[in-house]
Amino acid sequence: MARDADTIQAEIERARDALAVTVDELTVRANPKRLANESKDKALTKVQQPQIKFPLIAVGIVVGALILRKLLR
Protein backbone atom coordinates (compact mmCIF):
# COMPACT_ATOMS: atom_id res chain seq x y z
CA MET A 1 0.00 0.00 0.00
CA ALA A 2 3.03 2.22 -0.23
CA ARG A 3 2.67 5.13 -2.62
CA ASP A 4 5.49 6.13 -4.88
CA ALA A 5 6.97 9.64 -5.03
CA ASP A 6 5.31 10.49 -8.34
CA THR A 7 1.84 9.72 -6.99
CA ILE A 8 2.48 11.81 -3.87
CA GLN A 9 3.85 14.68 -5.97
CA ALA A 10 0.77 14.57 -8.25
CA GLU A 11 -1.56 14.68 -5.23
CA ILE A 12 0.35 17.64 -3.82
CA GLU A 13 0.07 19.48 -7.14
CA ARG A 14 -3.69 18.83 -7.34
CA ALA A 15 -4.14 20.02 -3.77
CA ARG A 16 -2.06 23.13 -4.47
CA ASP A 17 -4.11 23.93 -7.58
CA ALA A 18 -7.38 23.47 -5.70
CA LEU A 19 -6.12 25.71 -2.90
CA ALA A 20 -5.07 28.40 -5.39
CA VAL A 21 -8.54 28.39 -6.95
CA THR A 22 -10.16 28.65 -3.51
CA VAL A 23 -7.90 31.55 -2.49
CA ASP A 24 -8.69 33.35 -5.75
CA GLU A 25 -12.44 32.93 -5.17
CA LEU A 26 -12.13 34.21 -1.60
CA THR A 27 -10.13 37.20 -2.81
CA VAL A 28 -12.90 38.13 -5.23
CA ARG A 29 -15.66 37.59 -2.68
CA ALA A 30 -13.93 39.59 0.07
CA ASN A 31 -13.01 42.55 -2.13
CA PRO A 32 -14.08 45.64 -0.13
CA LYS A 33 -14.95 47.69 -3.23
CA ARG A 34 -17.16 44.92 -4.57
CA LEU A 35 -18.87 44.52 -1.19
CA ALA A 36 -19.45 48.28 -0.94
CA ASN A 37 -20.84 48.48 -4.47
CA GLU A 38 -23.18 45.54 -3.88
CA SER A 39 -24.41 47.07 -0.62
CA LYS A 40 -24.96 50.44 -2.29
CA ASP A 41 -26.85 48.82 -5.17
CA LYS A 42 -29.05 46.84 -2.78
CA ALA A 43 -29.82 49.98 -0.76
CA LEU A 44 -30.67 51.99 -3.86
CA THR A 45 -32.90 49.21 -5.14
CA LYS A 46 -34.68 49.04 -1.80
CA VAL A 47 -35.16 52.82 -1.60
CA GLN A 48 -36.63 52.92 -5.11
CA GLN A 49 -39.52 50.69 -4.05
CA PRO A 50 -42.72 52.76 -3.63
CA GLN A 51 -43.50 51.41 -0.16
CA ILE A 52 -40.12 52.75 1.03
CA LYS A 53 -39.65 55.76 -1.25
CA PHE A 54 -42.84 57.67 -0.47
CA PRO A 55 -42.67 57.39 3.33
CA LEU A 56 -39.04 58.57 3.16
CA ILE A 57 -40.11 61.58 1.12
CA ALA A 58 -42.85 62.32 3.64
CA VAL A 59 -40.43 62.10 6.55
CA GLY A 60 -38.01 64.39 4.72
CA ILE A 61 -40.75 66.96 4.17
CA VAL A 62 -41.81 66.85 7.81
CA VAL A 63 -38.22 67.17 9.07
CA GLY A 64 -37.57 70.01 6.63
CA ALA A 65 -40.72 71.82 7.76
CA LEU A 66 -39.76 71.42 11.41
CA ILE A 67 -36.27 72.78 10.78
CA LEU A 68 -37.68 75.70 8.80
CA ARG A 69 -40.19 76.42 11.55
CA LYS A 70 -37.41 76.36 14.15
CA LEU A 71 -35.23 78.73 12.09
CA LEU A 72 -38.03 81.22 11.43
CA ARG A 73 -39.08 81.56 15.04
PDB file of N, CA, C and O in Angstrom:
ATOM      1  N   MET A   1       0.822  -1.187   0.000  1.00  0.00           N
ATOM      2  CA  MET A   1       0.000   0.000   0.000  1.00  0.00           C
ATOM      3  C   MET A   1       0.869   1.254   0.000  1.00  0.00           C
ATOM      4  O   MET A   1       0.385   2.337   0.182  1.00  0.00           O
ATOM      5  N   ALA A   2       2.130   1.076  -0.177  1.00  0.00           N
ATOM      6  CA  ALA A   2       3.031   2.221  -0.225  1.00  0.00           C
ATOM      7  C   ALA A   2       2.830   2.983  -1.535  1.00  0.00           C
ATOM      8  O   ALA A   2       2.662   2.390  -2.594  1.00  0.00           O
ATOM      9  N   ARG A   3       2.837   4.300  -1.439  1.00  0.00           N
ATOM     10  CA  ARG A   3       2.671   5.135  -2.622  1.00  0.00           C
ATOM     11  C   ARG A   3       4.050   5.579  -3.105  1.00  0.00           C
ATOM     12  O   ARG A   3       4.933   5.875  -2.299  1.00  0.00           O
ATOM     13  N   ASP A   4       4.197   5.691  -4.370  1.00  0.00           N
ATOM     14  CA  ASP A   4       5.495   6.129  -4.878  1.00  0.00           C
ATOM     15  C   ASP A   4       5.564   7.659  -4.897  1.00  0.00           C
ATOM     16  O   ASP A   4       4.564   8.356  -4.728  1.00  0.00           O
ATOM     17  N   ALA A   5       6.734   8.191  -5.090  1.00  0.00           N
ATOM     18  CA  ALA A   5       6.972   9.635  -5.025  1.00  0.00           C
ATOM     19  C   ALA A   5       6.196  10.385  -6.096  1.00  0.00           C
ATOM     20  O   ALA A   5       5.706  11.495  -5.855  1.00  0.00           O
ATOM     21  N   ASP A   6       6.040   9.821  -7.269  1.00  0.00           N
ATOM     22  CA  ASP A   6       5.310  10.490  -8.343  1.00  0.00           C
ATOM     23  C   ASP A   6       3.833  10.669  -7.999  1.00  0.00           C
ATOM     24  O   ASP A   6       3.242  11.717  -8.268  1.00  0.00           O
ATOM     25  N   THR A   7       3.250   9.642  -7.390  1.00  0.00           N
ATOM     26  CA  THR A   7       1.843   9.722  -6.986  1.00  0.00           C
ATOM     27  C   THR A   7       1.662  10.794  -5.917  1.00  0.00           C
ATOM     28  O   THR A   7       0.723  11.602  -5.978  1.00  0.00           O
ATOM     29  N   ILE A   8       2.553  10.809  -4.944  1.00  0.00           N
ATOM     30  CA  ILE A   8       2.483  11.809  -3.870  1.00  0.00           C
ATOM     31  C   ILE A   8       2.658  13.211  -4.457  1.00  0.00           C
ATOM     32  O   ILE A   8       1.911  14.138  -4.100  1.00  0.00           O
ATOM     33  N   GLN A   9       3.607  13.374  -5.344  1.00  0.00           N
ATOM     34  CA  GLN A   9       3.852  14.676  -5.975  1.00  0.00           C
ATOM     35  C   GLN A   9       2.622  15.136  -6.761  1.00  0.00           C
ATOM     36  O   GLN A   9       2.242  16.300  -6.703  1.00  0.00           O
ATOM     37  N   ALA A  10       1.973  14.224  -7.482  1.00  0.00           N
ATOM     38  CA  ALA A  10       0.772  14.567  -8.247  1.00  0.00           C
ATOM     39  C   ALA A  10      -0.364  14.992  -7.321  1.00  0.00           C
ATOM     40  O   ALA A  10      -1.093  15.956  -7.613  1.00  0.00           O
ATOM     41  N   GLU A  11      -0.528  14.311  -6.205  1.00  0.00           N
ATOM     42  CA  GLU A  11      -1.561  14.675  -5.233  1.00  0.00           C
ATOM     43  C   GLU A  11      -1.284  16.057  -4.646  1.00  0.00           C
ATOM     44  O   GLU A  11      -2.206  16.855  -4.452  1.00  0.00           O
ATOM     45  N   ILE A  12      -0.024  16.330  -4.360  1.00  0.00           N
ATOM     46  CA  ILE A  12       0.349  17.637  -3.815  1.00  0.00           C
ATOM     47  C   ILE A  12       0.041  18.736  -4.832  1.00  0.00           C
ATOM     48  O   ILE A  12      -0.497  19.789  -4.476  1.00  0.00           O
ATOM     49  N   GLU A  13       0.344  18.497  -6.090  1.00  0.00           N
ATOM     50  CA  GLU A  13       0.074  19.482  -7.140  1.00  0.00           C
ATOM     51  C   GLU A  13      -1.428  19.736  -7.285  1.00  0.00           C
ATOM     52  O   GLU A  13      -1.861  20.877  -7.431  1.00  0.00           O
ATOM     53  N   ARG A  14      -2.231  18.663  -7.253  1.00  0.00           N
ATOM     54  CA  ARG A  14      -3.691  18.832  -7.344  1.00  0.00           C
ATOM     55  C   ARG A  14      -4.212  19.623  -6.150  1.00  0.00           C
ATOM     56  O   ARG A  14      -5.056  20.512  -6.311  1.00  0.00           O
ATOM     57  N   ALA A  15      -3.705  19.293  -4.973  1.00  0.00           N
ATOM     58  CA  ALA A  15      -4.144  20.016  -3.773  1.00  0.00           C
ATOM     59  C   ALA A  15      -3.739  21.487  -3.850  1.00  0.00           C
ATOM     60  O   ALA A  15      -4.511  22.379  -3.486  1.00  0.00           O
ATOM     61  N   ARG A  16      -2.541  21.754  -4.338  1.00  0.00           N
ATOM     62  CA  ARG A  16      -2.056  23.128  -4.475  1.00  0.00           C
ATOM     63  C   ARG A  16      -2.916  23.901  -5.474  1.00  0.00           C
ATOM     64  O   ARG A  16      -3.272  25.056  -5.237  1.00  0.00           O
ATOM     65  N   ASP A  17      -3.261  23.279  -6.582  1.00  0.00           N
ATOM     66  CA  ASP A  17      -4.110  23.933  -7.581  1.00  0.00           C
ATOM     67  C   ASP A  17      -5.499  24.233  -7.023  1.00  0.00           C
ATOM     68  O   ASP A  17      -6.046  25.320  -7.237  1.00  0.00           O
ATOM     69  N   ALA A  18      -6.051  23.274  -6.308  1.00  0.00           N
ATOM     70  CA  ALA A  18      -7.376  23.472  -5.702  1.00  0.00           C
ATOM     71  C   ALA A  18      -7.328  24.601  -4.676  1.00  0.00           C
ATOM     72  O   ALA A  18      -8.248  25.430  -4.603  1.00  0.00           O
ATOM     73  N   LEU A  19      -6.267  24.658  -3.901  1.00  0.00           N
ATOM     74  CA  LEU A  19      -6.119  25.711  -2.902  1.00  0.00           C
ATOM     75  C   LEU A  19      -5.976  27.073  -3.579  1.00  0.00           C
ATOM     76  O   LEU A  19      -6.556  28.066  -3.127  1.00  0.00           O
ATOM     77  N   ALA A  20      -5.240  27.135  -4.669  1.00  0.00           N
ATOM     78  CA  ALA A  20      -5.071  28.396  -5.391  1.00  0.00           C
ATOM     79  C   ALA A  20      -6.404  28.901  -5.919  1.00  0.00           C
ATOM     80  O   ALA A  20      -6.712  30.102  -5.846  1.00  0.00           O
ATOM     81  N   VAL A  21      -7.221  28.007  -6.449  1.00  0.00           N
ATOM     82  CA  VAL A  21      -8.543  28.395  -6.951  1.00  0.00           C
ATOM     83  C   VAL A  21      -9.406  28.921  -5.805  1.00  0.00           C
ATOM     84  O   VAL A  21     -10.074  29.947  -5.932  1.00  0.00           O
ATOM     85  N   THR A  22      -9.369  28.234  -4.676  1.00  0.00           N
ATOM     86  CA  THR A  22     -10.156  28.654  -3.515  1.00  0.00           C
ATOM     87  C   THR A  22      -9.718  30.026  -3.015  1.00  0.00           C
ATOM     88  O   THR A  22     -10.547  30.884  -2.711  1.00  0.00           O
ATOM     89  N   VAL A  23      -8.414  30.241  -2.938  1.00  0.00           N
ATOM     90  CA  VAL A  23      -7.901  31.546  -2.487  1.00  0.00           C
ATOM     91  C   VAL A  23      -8.324  32.639  -3.464  1.00  0.00           C
ATOM     92  O   VAL A  23      -8.708  33.740  -3.042  1.00  0.00           O
ATOM     93  N   ASP A  24      -8.266  32.367  -4.750  1.00  0.00           N
ATOM     94  CA  ASP A  24      -8.693  33.354  -5.746  1.00  0.00           C
ATOM     95  C   ASP A  24     -10.177  33.690  -5.578  1.00  0.00           C
ATOM     96  O   ASP A  24     -10.565  34.862  -5.645  1.00  0.00           O
ATOM     97  N   GLU A  25     -11.005  32.688  -5.364  1.00  0.00           N
ATOM     98  CA  GLU A  25     -12.439  32.927  -5.166  1.00  0.00           C
ATOM     99  C   GLU A  25     -12.686  33.756  -3.912  1.00  0.00           C
ATOM    100  O   GLU A  25     -13.511  34.674  -3.919  1.00  0.00           O
ATOM    101  N   LEU A  26     -11.979  33.451  -2.834  1.00  0.00           N
ATOM    102  CA  LEU A  26     -12.135  34.214  -1.597  1.00  0.00           C
ATOM    103  C   LEU A  26     -11.669  35.655  -1.769  1.00  0.00           C
ATOM    104  O   LEU A  26     -12.268  36.577  -1.211  1.00  0.00           O
ATOM    105  N   THR A  27     -10.618  35.852  -2.549  1.00  0.00           N
ATOM    106  CA  THR A  27     -10.132  37.200  -2.807  1.00  0.00           C
ATOM    107  C   THR A  27     -11.189  38.018  -3.536  1.00  0.00           C
ATOM    108  O   THR A  27     -11.421  39.184  -3.212  1.00  0.00           O
ATOM    109  N   VAL A  28     -11.855  37.417  -4.493  1.00  0.00           N
ATOM    110  CA  VAL A  28     -12.903  38.126  -5.232  1.00  0.00           C
ATOM    111  C   VAL A  28     -14.092  38.401  -4.320  1.00  0.00           C
ATOM    112  O   VAL A  28     -14.630  39.510  -4.296  1.00  0.00           O
ATOM    113  N   ARG A  29     -14.487  37.415  -3.555  1.00  0.00           N
ATOM    114  CA  ARG A  29     -15.655  37.585  -2.675  1.00  0.00           C
ATOM    115  C   ARG A  29     -15.421  38.620  -1.593  1.00  0.00           C
ATOM    116  O   ARG A  29     -16.341  39.327  -1.195  1.00  0.00           O
ATOM    117  N   ALA A  30     -14.219  38.708  -1.055  1.00  0.00           N
ATOM    118  CA  ALA A  30     -13.928  39.589   0.073  1.00  0.00           C
ATOM    119  C   ALA A  30     -13.416  40.956  -0.361  1.00  0.00           C
ATOM    120  O   ALA A  30     -13.003  41.743   0.479  1.00  0.00           O
ATOM    121  N   ASN A  31     -13.476  41.273  -1.641  1.00  0.00           N
ATOM    122  CA  ASN A  31     -13.005  42.552  -2.134  1.00  0.00           C
ATOM    123  C   ASN A  31     -13.876  43.667  -1.550  1.00  0.00           C
ATOM    124  O   ASN A  31     -15.086  43.716  -1.802  1.00  0.00           O
ATOM    125  N   PRO A  32     -13.284  44.594  -0.782  1.00  0.00           N
ATOM    126  CA  PRO A  32     -14.081  45.644  -0.134  1.00  0.00           C
ATOM    127  C   PRO A  32     -14.845  46.529  -1.120  1.00  0.00           C
ATOM    128  O   PRO A  32     -15.984  46.916  -0.845  1.00  0.00           O
ATOM    129  N   LYS A  33     -14.241  46.849  -2.252  1.00  0.00           N
ATOM    130  CA  LYS A  33     -14.947  47.687  -3.230  1.00  0.00           C
ATOM    131  C   LYS A  33     -16.174  46.968  -3.771  1.00  0.00           C
ATOM    132  O   LYS A  33     -17.234  47.570  -3.936  1.00  0.00           O
ATOM    133  N   ARG A  34     -16.039  45.689  -4.056  1.00  0.00           N
ATOM    134  CA  ARG A  34     -17.162  44.921  -4.573  1.00  0.00           C
ATOM    135  C   ARG A  34     -18.266  44.839  -3.523  1.00  0.00           C
ATOM    136  O   ARG A  34     -19.448  45.018  -3.827  1.00  0.00           O
ATOM    137  N   LEU A  35     -17.879  44.597  -2.263  1.00  0.00           N
ATOM    138  CA  LEU A  35     -18.871  44.521  -1.185  1.00  0.00           C
ATOM    139  C   LEU A  35     -19.591  45.857  -1.016  1.00  0.00           C
ATOM    140  O   LEU A  35     -20.815  45.899  -0.834  1.00  0.00           O
ATOM    141  N   ALA A  36     -18.838  46.956  -1.079  1.00  0.00           N
ATOM    142  CA  ALA A  36     -19.449  48.280  -0.936  1.00  0.00           C
ATOM    143  C   ALA A  36     -20.400  48.566  -2.096  1.00  0.00           C
ATOM    144  O   ALA A  36     -21.515  49.080  -1.886  1.00  0.00           O
ATOM    145  N   ASN A  37     -19.975  48.237  -3.302  1.00  0.00           N
ATOM    146  CA  ASN A  37     -20.839  48.476  -4.467  1.00  0.00           C
ATOM    147  C   ASN A  37     -22.103  47.641  -4.406  1.00  0.00           C
ATOM    148  O   ASN A  37     -23.199  48.125  -4.731  1.00  0.00           O
ATOM    149  N   GLU A  38     -21.987  46.388  -3.998  1.00  0.00           N
ATOM    150  CA  GLU A  38     -23.182  45.541  -3.879  1.00  0.00           C
ATOM    151  C   GLU A  38     -24.128  46.084  -2.818  1.00  0.00           C
ATOM    152  O   GLU A  38     -25.344  46.109  -3.017  1.00  0.00           O
ATOM    153  N   SER A  39     -23.573  46.522  -1.684  1.00  0.00           N
ATOM    154  CA  SER A  39     -24.413  47.073  -0.621  1.00  0.00           C
ATOM    155  C   SER A  39     -25.110  48.340  -1.083  1.00  0.00           C
ATOM    156  O   SER A  39     -26.300  48.545  -0.812  1.00  0.00           O
ATOM    157  N   LYS A  40     -24.376  49.203  -1.783  1.00  0.00           N
ATOM    158  CA  LYS A  40     -24.957  50.438  -2.295  1.00  0.00           C
ATOM    159  C   LYS A  40     -26.077  50.127  -3.287  1.00  0.00           C
ATOM    160  O   LYS A  40     -27.155  50.728  -3.224  1.00  0.00           O
ATOM    161  N   ASP A  41     -25.835  49.188  -4.180  1.00  0.00           N
ATOM    162  CA  ASP A  41     -26.851  48.819  -5.172  1.00  0.00           C
ATOM    163  C   ASP A  41     -28.097  48.247  -4.507  1.00  0.00           C
ATOM    164  O   ASP A  41     -29.227  48.570  -4.898  1.00  0.00           O
ATOM    165  N   LYS A  42     -27.900  47.407  -3.491  1.00  0.00           N
ATOM    166  CA  LYS A  42     -29.047  46.842  -2.776  1.00  0.00           C
ATOM    167  C   LYS A  42     -29.844  47.935  -2.080  1.00  0.00           C
ATOM    168  O   LYS A  42     -31.083  47.929  -2.090  1.00  0.00           O
ATOM    169  N   ALA A  43     -29.140  48.888  -1.450  1.00  0.00           N
ATOM    170  CA  ALA A  43     -29.825  49.976  -0.755  1.00  0.00           C
ATOM    171  C   ALA A  43     -30.601  50.850  -1.734  1.00  0.00           C
ATOM    172  O   ALA A  43     -31.749  51.223  -1.471  1.00  0.00           O
ATOM    173  N   LEU A  44     -29.981  51.175  -2.865  1.00  0.00           N
ATOM    174  CA  LEU A  44     -30.674  51.991  -3.859  1.00  0.00           C
ATOM    175  C   LEU A  44     -31.892  51.280  -4.421  1.00  0.00           C
ATOM    176  O   LEU A  44     -32.946  51.896  -4.631  1.00  0.00           O
ATOM    177  N   THR A  45     -31.770  49.989  -4.654  1.00  0.00           N
ATOM    178  CA  THR A  45     -32.904  49.212  -5.145  1.00  0.00           C
ATOM    179  C   THR A  45     -34.034  49.221  -4.122  1.00  0.00           C
ATOM    180  O   THR A  45     -35.206  49.387  -4.469  1.00  0.00           O
ATOM    181  N   LYS A  46     -33.676  49.064  -2.864  1.00  0.00           N
ATOM    182  CA  LYS A  46     -34.682  49.038  -1.800  1.00  0.00           C
ATOM    183  C   LYS A  46     -35.383  50.391  -1.680  1.00  0.00           C
ATOM    184  O   LYS A  46     -36.599  50.467  -1.545  1.00  0.00           O
ATOM    185  N   VAL A  47     -34.600  51.484  -1.750  1.00  0.00           N
ATOM    186  CA  VAL A  47     -35.164  52.823  -1.595  1.00  0.00           C
ATOM    187  C   VAL A  47     -36.053  53.188  -2.780  1.00  0.00           C
ATOM    188  O   VAL A  47     -36.983  53.980  -2.635  1.00  0.00           O
ATOM    189  N   GLN A  48     -35.823  52.615  -3.932  1.00  0.00           N
ATOM    190  CA  GLN A  48     -36.628  52.918  -5.107  1.00  0.00           C
ATOM    191  C   GLN A  48     -38.010  52.264  -5.063  1.00  0.00           C
ATOM    192  O   GLN A  48     -38.885  52.630  -5.851  1.00  0.00           O
ATOM    193  N   GLN A  49     -38.208  51.339  -4.156  1.00  0.00           N
ATOM    194  CA  GLN A  49     -39.522  50.692  -4.048  1.00  0.00           C
ATOM    195  C   GLN A  49     -40.532  51.693  -3.482  1.00  0.00           C
ATOM    196  O   GLN A  49     -40.235  52.414  -2.524  1.00  0.00           O
ATOM    197  N   PRO A  50     -41.730  51.762  -4.064  1.00  0.00           N
ATOM    198  CA  PRO A  50     -42.718  52.762  -3.634  1.00  0.00           C
ATOM    199  C   PRO A  50     -43.057  52.700  -2.143  1.00  0.00           C
ATOM    200  O   PRO A  50     -43.235  53.744  -1.514  1.00  0.00           O
ATOM    201  N   GLN A  51     -43.127  51.512  -1.569  1.00  0.00           N
ATOM    202  CA  GLN A  51     -43.500  51.415  -0.163  1.00  0.00           C
ATOM    203  C   GLN A  51     -42.406  51.953   0.756  1.00  0.00           C
ATOM    204  O   GLN A  51     -42.651  52.209   1.938  1.00  0.00           O
ATOM    205  N   ILE A  52     -41.208  52.159   0.254  1.00  0.00           N
ATOM    206  CA  ILE A  52     -40.116  52.753   1.027  1.00  0.00           C
ATOM    207  C   ILE A  52     -39.905  54.203   0.592  1.00  0.00           C
ATOM    208  O   ILE A  52     -39.704  55.099   1.431  1.00  0.00           O
ATOM    209  N   LYS A  53     -39.971  54.454  -0.683  1.00  0.00           N
ATOM    210  CA  LYS A  53     -39.651  55.762  -1.255  1.00  0.00           C
ATOM    211  C   LYS A  53     -40.594  56.857  -0.752  1.00  0.00           C
ATOM    212  O   LYS A  53     -40.132  57.907  -0.287  1.00  0.00           O
ATOM    213  N   PHE A  54     -41.889  56.623  -0.821  1.00  0.00           N
ATOM    214  CA  PHE A  54     -42.836  57.671  -0.468  1.00  0.00           C
ATOM    215  C   PHE A  54     -42.849  57.998   1.028  1.00  0.00           C
ATOM    216  O   PHE A  54     -42.899  59.182   1.393  1.00  0.00           O
ATOM    217  N   PRO A  55     -42.785  57.025   1.917  1.00  0.00           N
ATOM    218  CA  PRO A  55     -42.669  57.387   3.334  1.00  0.00           C
ATOM    219  C   PRO A  55     -41.364  58.160   3.638  1.00  0.00           C
ATOM    220  O   PRO A  55     -41.372  59.078   4.466  1.00  0.00           O
ATOM    221  N   LEU A  56     -40.281  57.830   2.962  1.00  0.00           N
ATOM    222  CA  LEU A  56     -39.037  58.574   3.163  1.00  0.00           C
ATOM    223  C   LEU A  56     -39.185  60.026   2.708  1.00  0.00           C
ATOM    224  O   LEU A  56     -38.691  60.943   3.369  1.00  0.00           O
ATOM    225  N   ILE A  57     -39.866  60.219   1.591  1.00  0.00           N
ATOM    226  CA  ILE A  57     -40.112  61.581   1.117  1.00  0.00           C
ATOM    227  C   ILE A  57     -40.966  62.336   2.133  1.00  0.00           C
ATOM    228  O   ILE A  57     -40.677  63.499   2.457  1.00  0.00           O
ATOM    229  N   ALA A  58     -41.983  61.682   2.657  1.00  0.00           N
ATOM    230  CA  ALA A  58     -42.854  62.323   3.643  1.00  0.00           C
ATOM    231  C   ALA A  58     -42.072  62.695   4.902  1.00  0.00           C
ATOM    232  O   ALA A  58     -42.225  63.809   5.433  1.00  0.00           O
ATOM    233  N   VAL A  59     -41.244  61.812   5.364  1.00  0.00           N
ATOM    234  CA  VAL A  59     -40.429  62.098   6.552  1.00  0.00           C
ATOM    235  C   VAL A  59     -39.494  63.270   6.268  1.00  0.00           C
ATOM    236  O   VAL A  59     -39.306  64.159   7.109  1.00  0.00           O
ATOM    237  N   GLY A  60     -38.891  63.287   5.093  1.00  0.00           N
ATOM    238  CA  GLY A  60     -38.008  64.390   4.721  1.00  0.00           C
ATOM    239  C   GLY A  60     -38.739  65.724   4.710  1.00  0.00           C
ATOM    240  O   GLY A  60     -38.204  66.741   5.175  1.00  0.00           O
ATOM    241  N   ILE A  61     -39.952  65.725   4.207  1.00  0.00           N
ATOM    242  CA  ILE A  61     -40.748  66.955   4.167  1.00  0.00           C
ATOM    243  C   ILE A  61     -41.072  67.424   5.580  1.00  0.00           C
ATOM    244  O   ILE A  61     -40.944  68.609   5.903  1.00  0.00           O
ATOM    245  N   VAL A  62     -41.475  66.503   6.428  1.00  0.00           N
ATOM    246  CA  VAL A  62     -41.809  66.852   7.810  1.00  0.00           C
ATOM    247  C   VAL A  62     -40.577  67.387   8.539  1.00  0.00           C
ATOM    248  O   VAL A  62     -40.643  68.416   9.222  1.00  0.00           O
ATOM    249  N   VAL A  63     -39.453  66.718   8.408  1.00  0.00           N
ATOM    250  CA  VAL A  63     -38.223  67.170   9.069  1.00  0.00           C
ATOM    251  C   VAL A  63     -37.821  68.537   8.532  1.00  0.00           C
ATOM    252  O   VAL A  63     -37.448  69.434   9.298  1.00  0.00           O
ATOM    253  N   GLY A  64     -37.900  68.714   7.220  1.00  0.00           N
ATOM    254  CA  GLY A  64     -37.570  70.010   6.628  1.00  0.00           C
ATOM    255  C   GLY A  64     -38.481  71.115   7.143  1.00  0.00           C
ATOM    256  O   GLY A  64     -38.026  72.226   7.448  1.00  0.00           O
ATOM    257  N   ALA A  65     -39.770  70.830   7.236  1.00  0.00           N
ATOM    258  CA  ALA A  65     -40.724  71.818   7.755  1.00  0.00           C
ATOM    259  C   ALA A  65     -40.417  72.152   9.205  1.00  0.00           C
ATOM    260  O   ALA A  65     -40.474  73.330   9.608  1.00  0.00           O
ATOM    261  N   LEU A  66     -40.084  71.156  10.006  1.00  0.00           N
ATOM    262  CA  LEU A  66     -39.763  71.416  11.412  1.00  0.00           C
ATOM    263  C   LEU A  66     -38.492  72.260  11.545  1.00  0.00           C
ATOM    264  O   LEU A  66     -38.437  73.171  12.385  1.00  0.00           O
ATOM    265  N   ILE A  67     -37.511  71.984  10.737  1.00  0.00           N
ATOM    266  CA  ILE A  67     -36.273  72.777  10.777  1.00  0.00           C
ATOM    267  C   ILE A  67     -36.550  74.209  10.338  1.00  0.00           C
ATOM    268  O   ILE A  67     -36.074  75.166  10.964  1.00  0.00           O
ATOM    269  N   LEU A  68     -37.323  74.374   9.273  1.00  0.00           N
ATOM    270  CA  LEU A  68     -37.679  75.704   8.795  1.00  0.00           C
ATOM    271  C   LEU A  68     -38.458  76.478   9.860  1.00  0.00           C
ATOM    272  O   LEU A  68     -38.202  77.656  10.090  1.00  0.00           O
ATOM    273  N   ARG A  69     -39.388  75.790  10.486  1.00  0.00           N
ATOM    274  CA  ARG A  69     -40.195  76.420  11.547  1.00  0.00           C
ATOM    275  C   ARG A  69     -39.305  76.879  12.693  1.00  0.00           C
ATOM    276  O   ARG A  69     -39.469  77.976  13.213  1.00  0.00           O
ATOM    277  N   LYS A  70     -38.330  76.027  13.056  1.00  0.00           N
ATOM    278  CA  LYS A  70     -37.413  76.361  14.150  1.00  0.00           C
ATOM    279  C   LYS A  70     -36.548  77.573  13.782  1.00  0.00           C
ATOM    280  O   LYS A  70     -36.293  78.440  14.612  1.00  0.00           O
ATOM    281  N   LEU A  71     -36.091  77.631  12.530  1.00  0.00           N
ATOM    282  CA  LEU A  71     -35.228  78.732  12.091  1.00  0.00           C
ATOM    283  C   LEU A  71     -35.984  80.057  11.994  1.00  0.00           C
ATOM    284  O   LEU A  71     -35.414  81.115  12.247  1.00  0.00           O
ATOM    285  N   LEU A  72     -37.248  80.002  11.626  1.00  0.00           N
ATOM    286  CA  LEU A  72     -38.028  81.225  11.425  1.00  0.00           C
ATOM    287  C   LEU A  72     -38.618  81.771  12.706  1.00  0.00           C
ATOM    288  O   LEU A  72     -39.160  82.860  12.713  1.00  0.00           O
ATOM    289  N   ARG A  73     -38.533  81.082  13.769  1.00  0.00           N
ATOM    290  CA  ARG A  73     -39.084  81.555  15.044  1.00  0.00           C
ATOM    291  C   ARG A  73     -38.161  82.495  15.696  1.00  0.00           C
ATOM    292  O   ARG A  73     -37.095  82.681  15.722  1.00  0.00           O
TER     293      ARG A  73
END
